[in-house]
């Protein structure tokens, strides 16, 4: 069972590793040290549900509704454009008193944003339902397929909690409004680049 377990772990980890909207948000919250545990739990659990569905063959639905990915892309792009604009506005406004004081928005606001980055992102469905689901078909035996799924889910938990809490290592260089402004500009650019990729890629 070690082979499917490791295959699931490395496959999922490699897919999640790419810098995306969800990862950028977790990184930002990790730097702010705000609601990190609950946000990481939300992202990892959401991935676990999608990975499980992918391994169980739920990705077949996409073949039944070929227009679904396009609708998801439009919705995801709209969300990314708005969030990117908010980050640019924050950088322009330059008021980072809350971040520098170790404060942030409320828990439910943070979780709602994290959920949107997860469930409105077509790439999440592509990675979990389609790609991971496709790789899992290499293992036909139930126990091997289960081990693959456990490995993939474990990778998600390791990655998000590692990113959320590991972000604190960057805390020493995030002690000025200028550093937060640069971070917000970079995140805004990532959001708009991802939106453009969804619309035109």
PDB file of C-alpha atoms in Angstrom:
ATOM      1  CA  UNK A   1       0.000   0.000   0.000  1.00  0.00           C
ATOM      2  CA  UNK A   2       3.032   2.276   0.215  1.00  0.00           C
ATOM      3  CA  UNK A   3       3.201   2.905  -3.532  1.00  0.00           C
ATOM      4  CA  UNK A   4      -0.367   4.209  -3.981  1.00  0.00           C
ATOM      5  CA  UNK A   5      -0.077   6.183  -0.732  1.00  0.00           C
ATOM      6  CA  UNK A   6       3.090   7.948  -1.903  1.00  0.00           C
ATOM      7  CA  UNK A   7       1.687   8.411  -5.395  1.00  0.00           C
ATOM      8  CA  UNK A   8      -1.394  10.107  -3.976  1.00  0.00           C
ATOM      9  CA  UNK A   9       0.680  12.321  -1.683  1.00  0.00           C
ATOM     10  CA  UNK A  10       3.171  13.464  -4.325  1.00  0.00           C
ATOM     11  CA  UNK A  11       0.509  13.981  -6.995  1.00  0.00           C
ATOM     12  CA  UNK A  12      -1.690  16.149  -4.785  1.00  0.00           C
ATOM     13  CA  UNK A  13       1.244  18.054  -3.284  1.00  0.00           C
ATOM     14  CA  UNK A  14       2.643  18.904  -6.716  1.00  0.00           C
ATOM     15  CA  UNK A  15      -0.731  20.197  -7.901  1.00  0.00           C
ATOM     16  CA  UNK A  16      -1.388  22.295  -4.788  1.00  0.00           C
ATOM     17  CA  UNK A  17       2.141  23.711  -4.741  1.00  0.00           C
ATOM     18  CA  UNK A  18       1.539  26.112  -7.639  1.00  0.00           C
ATOM     19  CA  UNK A  19       0.937  29.670  -6.462  1.00  0.00           C
ATOM     20  CA  UNK A  20      -2.757  30.343  -6.792  1.00  0.00           C
ATOM     21  CA  UNK A  21      -5.464  32.516  -5.332  1.00  0.00           C
ATOM     22  CA  UNK A  22      -6.206  30.138  -2.461  1.00  0.00           C
ATOM     23  CA  UNK A  23      -2.537  29.785  -1.524  1.00  0.00           C
ATOM     24  CA  UNK A  24      -1.942  33.535  -1.689  1.00  0.00           C
ATOM     25  CA  UNK A  25      -4.848  34.141   0.682  1.00  0.00           C
ATOM     26  CA  UNK A  26      -3.631  31.527   3.151  1.00  0.00           C
ATOM     27  CA  UNK A  27      -0.145  33.065   2.987  1.00  0.00           C
ATOM     28  CA  UNK A  28      -1.520  36.525   3.696  1.00  0.00           C
ATOM     29  CA  UNK A  29      -3.535  35.320   6.670  1.00  0.00           C
ATOM     30  CA  UNK A  30      -0.526  33.386   7.924  1.00  0.00           C
ATOM     31  CA  UNK A  31       1.583  36.538   7.813  1.00  0.00           C
ATOM     32  CA  UNK A  32      -1.156  38.385   9.683  1.00  0.00           C
ATOM     33  CA  UNK A  33      -1.417  35.451  12.132  1.00  0.00           C
ATOM     34  CA  UNK A  34      -5.174  35.716  11.897  1.00  0.00           C
ATOM     35  CA  UNK A  35      -7.576  32.750  11.993  1.00  0.00           C
ATOM     36  CA  UNK A  36      -4.827  30.551  10.535  1.00  0.00           C
ATOM     37  CA  UNK A  37      -5.971  27.242  12.032  1.00  0.00           C
ATOM     38  CA  UNK A  38      -9.600  27.537  10.938  1.00  0.00           C
ATOM     39  CA  UNK A  39      -8.704  28.795   7.474  1.00  0.00           C
ATOM     40  CA  UNK A  40      -6.204  25.968   6.908  1.00  0.00           C
ATOM     41  CA  UNK A  41      -8.740  23.462   8.211  1.00  0.00           C
ATOM     42  CA  UNK A  42     -11.377  24.835   5.835  1.00  0.00           C
ATOM     43  CA  UNK A  43      -9.080  24.680   2.786  1.00  0.00           C
ATOM     44  CA  UNK A  44      -7.705  21.228   3.604  1.00  0.00           C
ATOM     45  CA  UNK A  45     -11.135  19.771   4.414  1.00  0.00           C
ATOM     46  CA  UNK A  46     -12.626  21.231   1.229  1.00  0.00           C
ATOM     47  CA  UNK A  47      -9.797  19.688  -0.777  1.00  0.00           C
ATOM     48  CA  UNK A  48     -10.329  16.386   1.027  1.00  0.00           C
ATOM     49  CA  UNK A  49     -14.000  16.337   0.001  1.00  0.00           C
ATOM     50  CA  UNK A  50     -13.163  17.145  -3.613  1.00  0.00           C
ATOM     51  CA  UNK A  51     -10.300  14.647  -3.752  1.00  0.00           C
ATOM     52  CA  UNK A  52     -12.541  11.940  -2.337  1.00  0.00           C
ATOM     53  CA  UNK A  53     -15.185  12.757  -4.941  1.00  0.00           C
ATOM     54  CA  UNK A  54     -12.545  12.658  -7.673  1.00  0.00           C
ATOM     55  CA  UNK A  55     -11.214   9.289  -6.559  1.00  0.00           C
ATOM     56  CA  UNK A  56     -14.767   7.949  -6.435  1.00  0.00           C
ATOM     57  CA  UNK A  57     -15.279   8.998 -10.058  1.00  0.00           C
ATOM     58  CA  UNK A  58     -17.323  12.182  -9.639  1.00  0.00           C
ATOM     59  CA  UNK A  59     -15.285  13.826 -12.392  1.00  0.00           C
ATOM     60  CA  UNK A  60     -17.494  11.926 -14.842  1.00  0.00           C
ATOM     61  CA  UNK A  61     -20.127  14.637 -14.326  1.00  0.00           C
ATOM     62  CA  UNK A  62     -17.972  17.079 -16.281  1.00  0.00           C
ATOM     63  CA  UNK A  63     -18.181  14.810 -19.306  1.00  0.00           C
ATOM     64  CA  UNK A  64     -21.976  14.858 -18.998  1.00  0.00           C
ATOM     65  CA  UNK A  65     -22.107  18.673 -18.774  1.00  0.00           C
ATOM     66  CA  UNK A  66     -19.312  20.006 -21.008  1.00  0.00           C
ATOM     67  CA  UNK A  67     -20.424  23.639 -20.496  1.00  0.00           C
ATOM     68  CA  UNK A  68     -19.913  23.423 -16.738  1.00  0.00           C
ATOM     69  CA  UNK A  69     -16.170  24.304 -16.786  1.00  0.00           C
ATOM     70  CA  UNK A  70     -16.891  27.460 -18.814  1.00  0.00           C
ATOM     71  CA  UNK A  71     -19.516  28.687 -16.363  1.00  0.00           C
ATOM     72  CA  UNK A  72     -17.166  27.951 -13.480  1.00  0.00           C
ATOM     73  CA  UNK A  73     -14.378  29.857 -15.234  1.00  0.00           C
ATOM     74  CA  UNK A  74     -16.547  32.961 -15.634  1.00  0.00           C
ATOM     75  CA  UNK A  75     -17.630  32.916 -12.012  1.00  0.00           C
ATOM     76  CA  UNK A  76     -14.103  32.325 -10.769  1.00  0.00           C
ATOM     77  CA  UNK A  77     -12.668  35.073 -12.974  1.00  0.00           C
ATOM     78  CA  UNK A  78     -15.224  37.587 -11.707  1.00  0.00           C
ATOM     79  CA  UNK A  79     -14.355  36.778  -8.109  1.00  0.00           C
ATOM     80  CA  UNK A  80     -10.595  37.018  -8.761  1.00  0.00           C
ATOM     81  CA  UNK A  81     -10.973  40.378 -10.520  1.00  0.00           C
ATOM     82  CA  UNK A  82     -12.909  41.817  -7.579  1.00  0.00           C
ATOM     83  CA  UNK A  83     -10.520  40.465  -4.953  1.00  0.00           C
ATOM     84  CA  UNK A  84      -7.507  41.671  -6.950  1.00  0.00           C
ATOM     85  CA  UNK A  85      -9.050  45.136  -7.147  1.00  0.00           C
ATOM     86  CA  UNK A  86      -9.553  45.098  -3.367  1.00  0.00           C
ATOM     87  CA  UNK A  87      -5.865  44.287  -2.849  1.00  0.00           C
ATOM     88  CA  UNK A  88      -4.818  47.121  -5.179  1.00  0.00           C
ATOM     89  CA  UNK A  89      -7.155  49.468  -3.324  1.00  0.00           C
ATOM     90  CA  UNK A  90      -5.656  48.389   0.000  1.00  0.00           C
ATOM     91  CA  UNK A  91      -2.141  49.024  -1.351  1.00  0.00           C
ATOM     92  CA  UNK A  92      -3.176  52.455  -2.650  1.00  0.00           C
ATOM     93  CA  UNK A  93      -4.960  53.395   0.577  1.00  0.00           C
ATOM     94  CA  UNK A  94      -1.971  52.208   2.590  1.00  0.00           C
ATOM     95  CA  UNK A  95      -3.709  51.756   5.947  1.00  0.00           C
ATOM     96  CA  UNK A  96      -2.074  48.696   7.521  1.00  0.00           C
ATOM     97  CA  UNK A  97      -2.521  49.595  11.170  1.00  0.00           C
ATOM     98  CA  UNK A  98      -4.551  46.440  11.821  1.00  0.00           C
ATOM     99  CA  UNK A  99      -1.964  44.123  10.249  1.00  0.00           C
ATOM    100  CA  UNK A 100       0.938  45.782  12.039  1.00  0.00           C
ATOM    101  CA  UNK A 101      -1.002  45.527  15.299  1.00  0.00           C
ATOM    102  CA  UNK A 102      -1.651  41.843  14.696  1.00  0.00           C
ATOM    103  CA  UNK A 103      -5.367  42.276  13.980  1.00  0.00           C
ATOM    104  CA  UNK A 104      -7.527  41.360  10.994  1.00  0.00           C
ATOM    105  CA  UNK A 105     -11.082  40.918   9.834  1.00  0.00           C
ATOM    106  CA  UNK A 106     -13.523  38.618  11.597  1.00  0.00           C
ATOM    107  CA  UNK A 107     -13.403  34.837  11.527  1.00  0.00           C
ATOM    108  CA  UNK A 108     -16.543  34.374   9.433  1.00  0.00           C
ATOM    109  CA  UNK A 109     -15.405  36.950   6.886  1.00  0.00           C
ATOM    110  CA  UNK A 110     -12.075  35.136   6.581  1.00  0.00           C
ATOM    111  CA  UNK A 111     -13.727  31.741   6.209  1.00  0.00           C
ATOM    112  CA  UNK A 112     -16.210  33.055   3.640  1.00  0.00           C
ATOM    113  CA  UNK A 113     -13.358  34.452   1.545  1.00  0.00           C
ATOM    114  CA  UNK A 114     -11.398  31.207   1.913  1.00  0.00           C
ATOM    115  CA  UNK A 115     -14.451  29.198   0.868  1.00  0.00           C
ATOM    116  CA  UNK A 116     -14.919  31.399  -2.190  1.00  0.00           C
ATOM    117  CA  UNK A 117     -11.280  30.924  -3.213  1.00  0.00           C
ATOM    118  CA  UNK A 118     -11.813  27.177  -2.922  1.00  0.00           C
ATOM    119  CA  UNK A 119     -15.265  26.521  -4.322  1.00  0.00           C
ATOM    120  CA  UNK A 120     -15.353  29.268  -6.995  1.00  0.00           C
ATOM    121  CA  UNK A 121     -11.964  28.309  -8.426  1.00  0.00           C
ATOM    122  CA  UNK A 122     -12.271  26.077 -11.519  1.00  0.00           C
ATOM    123  CA  UNK A 123      -8.627  25.025 -11.145  1.00  0.00           C
ATOM    124  CA  UNK A 124      -9.468  23.377  -7.823  1.00  0.00           C
ATOM    125  CA  UNK A 125     -12.018  21.178  -9.568  1.00  0.00           C
ATOM    126  CA  UNK A 126      -9.615  20.442 -12.399  1.00  0.00           C
ATOM    127  CA  UNK A 127      -6.873  19.396  -9.964  1.00  0.00           C
ATOM    128  CA  UNK A 128      -9.006  17.395  -7.560  1.00  0.00           C
ATOM    129  CA  UNK A 129     -11.896  15.948  -9.545  1.00  0.00           C
ATOM    130  CA  UNK A 130     -10.230  15.556 -12.925  1.00  0.00           C
ATOM    131  CA  UNK A 131      -6.465  15.147 -12.537  1.00  0.00           C
ATOM    132  CA  UNK A 132      -6.265  13.380  -9.184  1.00  0.00           C
ATOM    133  CA  UNK A 133      -9.339  11.365 -10.129  1.00  0.00           C
ATOM    134  CA  UNK A 134      -7.652  10.340 -13.371  1.00  0.00           C
ATOM    135  CA  UNK A 135      -4.410   9.286 -11.666  1.00  0.00           C
ATOM    136  CA  UNK A 136      -6.382   7.241  -9.136  1.00  0.00           C
ATOM    137  CA  UNK A 137      -7.690   5.019 -11.946  1.00  0.00           C
ATOM    138  CA  UNK A 138      -4.230   3.420 -12.078  1.00  0.00           C
ATOM    139  CA  UNK A 139      -5.198   1.600  -8.903  1.00  0.00           C
ATOM    140  CA  UNK A 140      -8.137  -0.725  -9.398  1.00  0.00           C
ATOM    141  CA  UNK A 141      -8.134  -2.556  -6.059  1.00  0.00           C
ATOM    142  CA  UNK A 142     -10.263  -0.885  -3.394  1.00  0.00           C
ATOM    143  CA  UNK A 143      -7.500  -0.913  -0.762  1.00  0.00           C
ATOM    144  CA  UNK A 144      -4.961   0.576  -3.201  1.00  0.00           C
ATOM    145  CA  UNK A 145      -7.410   3.262  -4.338  1.00  0.00           C
ATOM    146  CA  UNK A 146      -8.184   4.050  -0.696  1.00  0.00           C
ATOM    147  CA  UNK A 147      -4.474   4.379   0.098  1.00  0.00           C
ATOM    148  CA  UNK A 148      -4.069   6.732  -2.882  1.00  0.00           C
ATOM    149  CA  UNK A 149      -6.928   8.891  -1.616  1.00  0.00           C
ATOM    150  CA  UNK A 150      -5.497   8.991   1.914  1.00  0.00           C
ATOM    151  CA  UNK A 151      -2.121  10.036   0.528  1.00  0.00           C
ATOM    152  CA  UNK A 152      -3.676  12.817  -1.572  1.00  0.00           C
ATOM    153  CA  UNK A 153      -5.792  14.119   1.323  1.00  0.00           C
ATOM    154  CA  UNK A 154      -2.766  14.026   3.651  1.00  0.00           C
ATOM    155  CA  UNK A 155      -0.804  16.162   1.189  1.00  0.00           C
ATOM    156  CA  UNK A 156      -3.503  18.830   1.315  1.00  0.00           C
ATOM    157  CA  UNK A 157      -3.434  19.021   5.120  1.00  0.00           C
ATOM    158  CA  UNK A 158       0.380  19.076   5.221  1.00  0.00           C
ATOM    159  CA  UNK A 159       0.574  21.799   2.585  1.00  0.00           C
ATOM    160  CA  UNK A 160      -2.038  24.210   3.924  1.00  0.00           C
ATOM    161  CA  UNK A 161      -1.023  23.981   7.560  1.00  0.00           C
ATOM    162  CA  UNK A 162       2.636  24.215   6.545  1.00  0.00           C
ATOM    163  CA  UNK A 163       1.924  27.316   4.453  1.00  0.00           C
ATOM    164  CA  UNK A 164      -0.312  28.969   7.030  1.00  0.00           C
ATOM    165  CA  UNK A 165       2.013  28.521   9.985  1.00  0.00           C
ATOM    166  CA  UNK A 166       5.247  28.607   7.977  1.00  0.00           C
ATOM    167  CA  UNK A 167       4.346  32.108   6.787  1.00  0.00           C
ATOM    168  CA  UNK A 168       5.315  33.328  10.254  1.00  0.00           C
ATOM    169  CA  UNK A 169       8.946  32.822   9.305  1.00  0.00           C
ATOM    170  CA  UNK A 170       8.517  35.852   7.037  1.00  0.00           C
ATOM    171  CA  UNK A 171       7.104  37.959   9.880  1.00  0.00           C
ATOM    172  CA  UNK A 172      10.380  39.848  10.562  1.00  0.00           C
ATOM    173  CA  UNK A 173      10.266  41.451   7.102  1.00  0.00           C
ATOM    174  CA  UNK A 174       6.556  42.280   7.369  1.00  0.00           C
ATOM    175  CA  UNK A 175       6.946  44.902  10.082  1.00  0.00           C
ATOM    176  CA  UNK A 176       6.249  47.926   7.892  1.00  0.00           C
ATOM    177  CA  UNK A 177       3.297  49.239   5.890  1.00  0.00           C
ATOM    178  CA  UNK A 178       5.542  49.286   2.812  1.00  0.00           C
ATOM    179  CA  UNK A 179       6.120  45.512   3.017  1.00  0.00           C
ATOM    180  CA  UNK A 180       2.374  44.866   3.298  1.00  0.00           C
ATOM    181  CA  UNK A 181       1.753  47.228   0.380  1.00  0.00           C
ATOM    182  CA  UNK A 182       4.197  45.300  -1.802  1.00  0.00           C
ATOM    183  CA  UNK A 183       2.550  42.005  -0.778  1.00  0.00           C
ATOM    184  CA  UNK A 184      -0.914  43.314  -1.661  1.00  0.00           C
ATOM    185  CA  UNK A 185       0.269  44.555  -5.058  1.00  0.00           C
ATOM    186  CA  UNK A 186       1.842  41.165  -5.789  1.00  0.00           C
ATOM    187  CA  UNK A 187      -1.306  39.329  -4.690  1.00  0.00           C
ATOM    188  CA  UNK A 188      -3.447  41.662  -6.785  1.00  0.00           C
ATOM    189  CA  UNK A 189      -1.292  40.944  -9.840  1.00  0.00           C
ATOM    190  CA  UNK A 190      -1.559  37.191  -9.225  1.00  0.00           C
ATOM    191  CA  UNK A 191      -5.356  37.445  -8.912  1.00  0.00           C
ATOM    192  CA  UNK A 192      -5.720  39.384 -12.169  1.00  0.00           C
ATOM    193  CA  UNK A 193      -3.275  37.108 -14.009  1.00  0.00           C
ATOM    194  CA  UNK A 194      -5.284  34.066 -12.912  1.00  0.00           C
ATOM    195  CA  UNK A 195      -8.532  35.779 -13.941  1.00  0.00           C
ATOM    196  CA  UNK A 196      -7.077  36.547 -17.382  1.00  0.00           C
ATOM    197  CA  UNK A 197      -5.967  32.927 -17.706  1.00  0.00           C
ATOM    198  CA  UNK A 198      -9.477  31.736 -16.885  1.00  0.00           C
ATOM    199  CA  UNK A 199     -11.060  34.100 -19.403  1.00  0.00           C
ATOM    200  CA  UNK A 200      -8.594  33.883 -22.265  1.00  0.00           C
ATOM    201  CA  UNK A 201      -6.319  30.925 -21.526  1.00  0.00           C
TER     202      UNK A 201
END
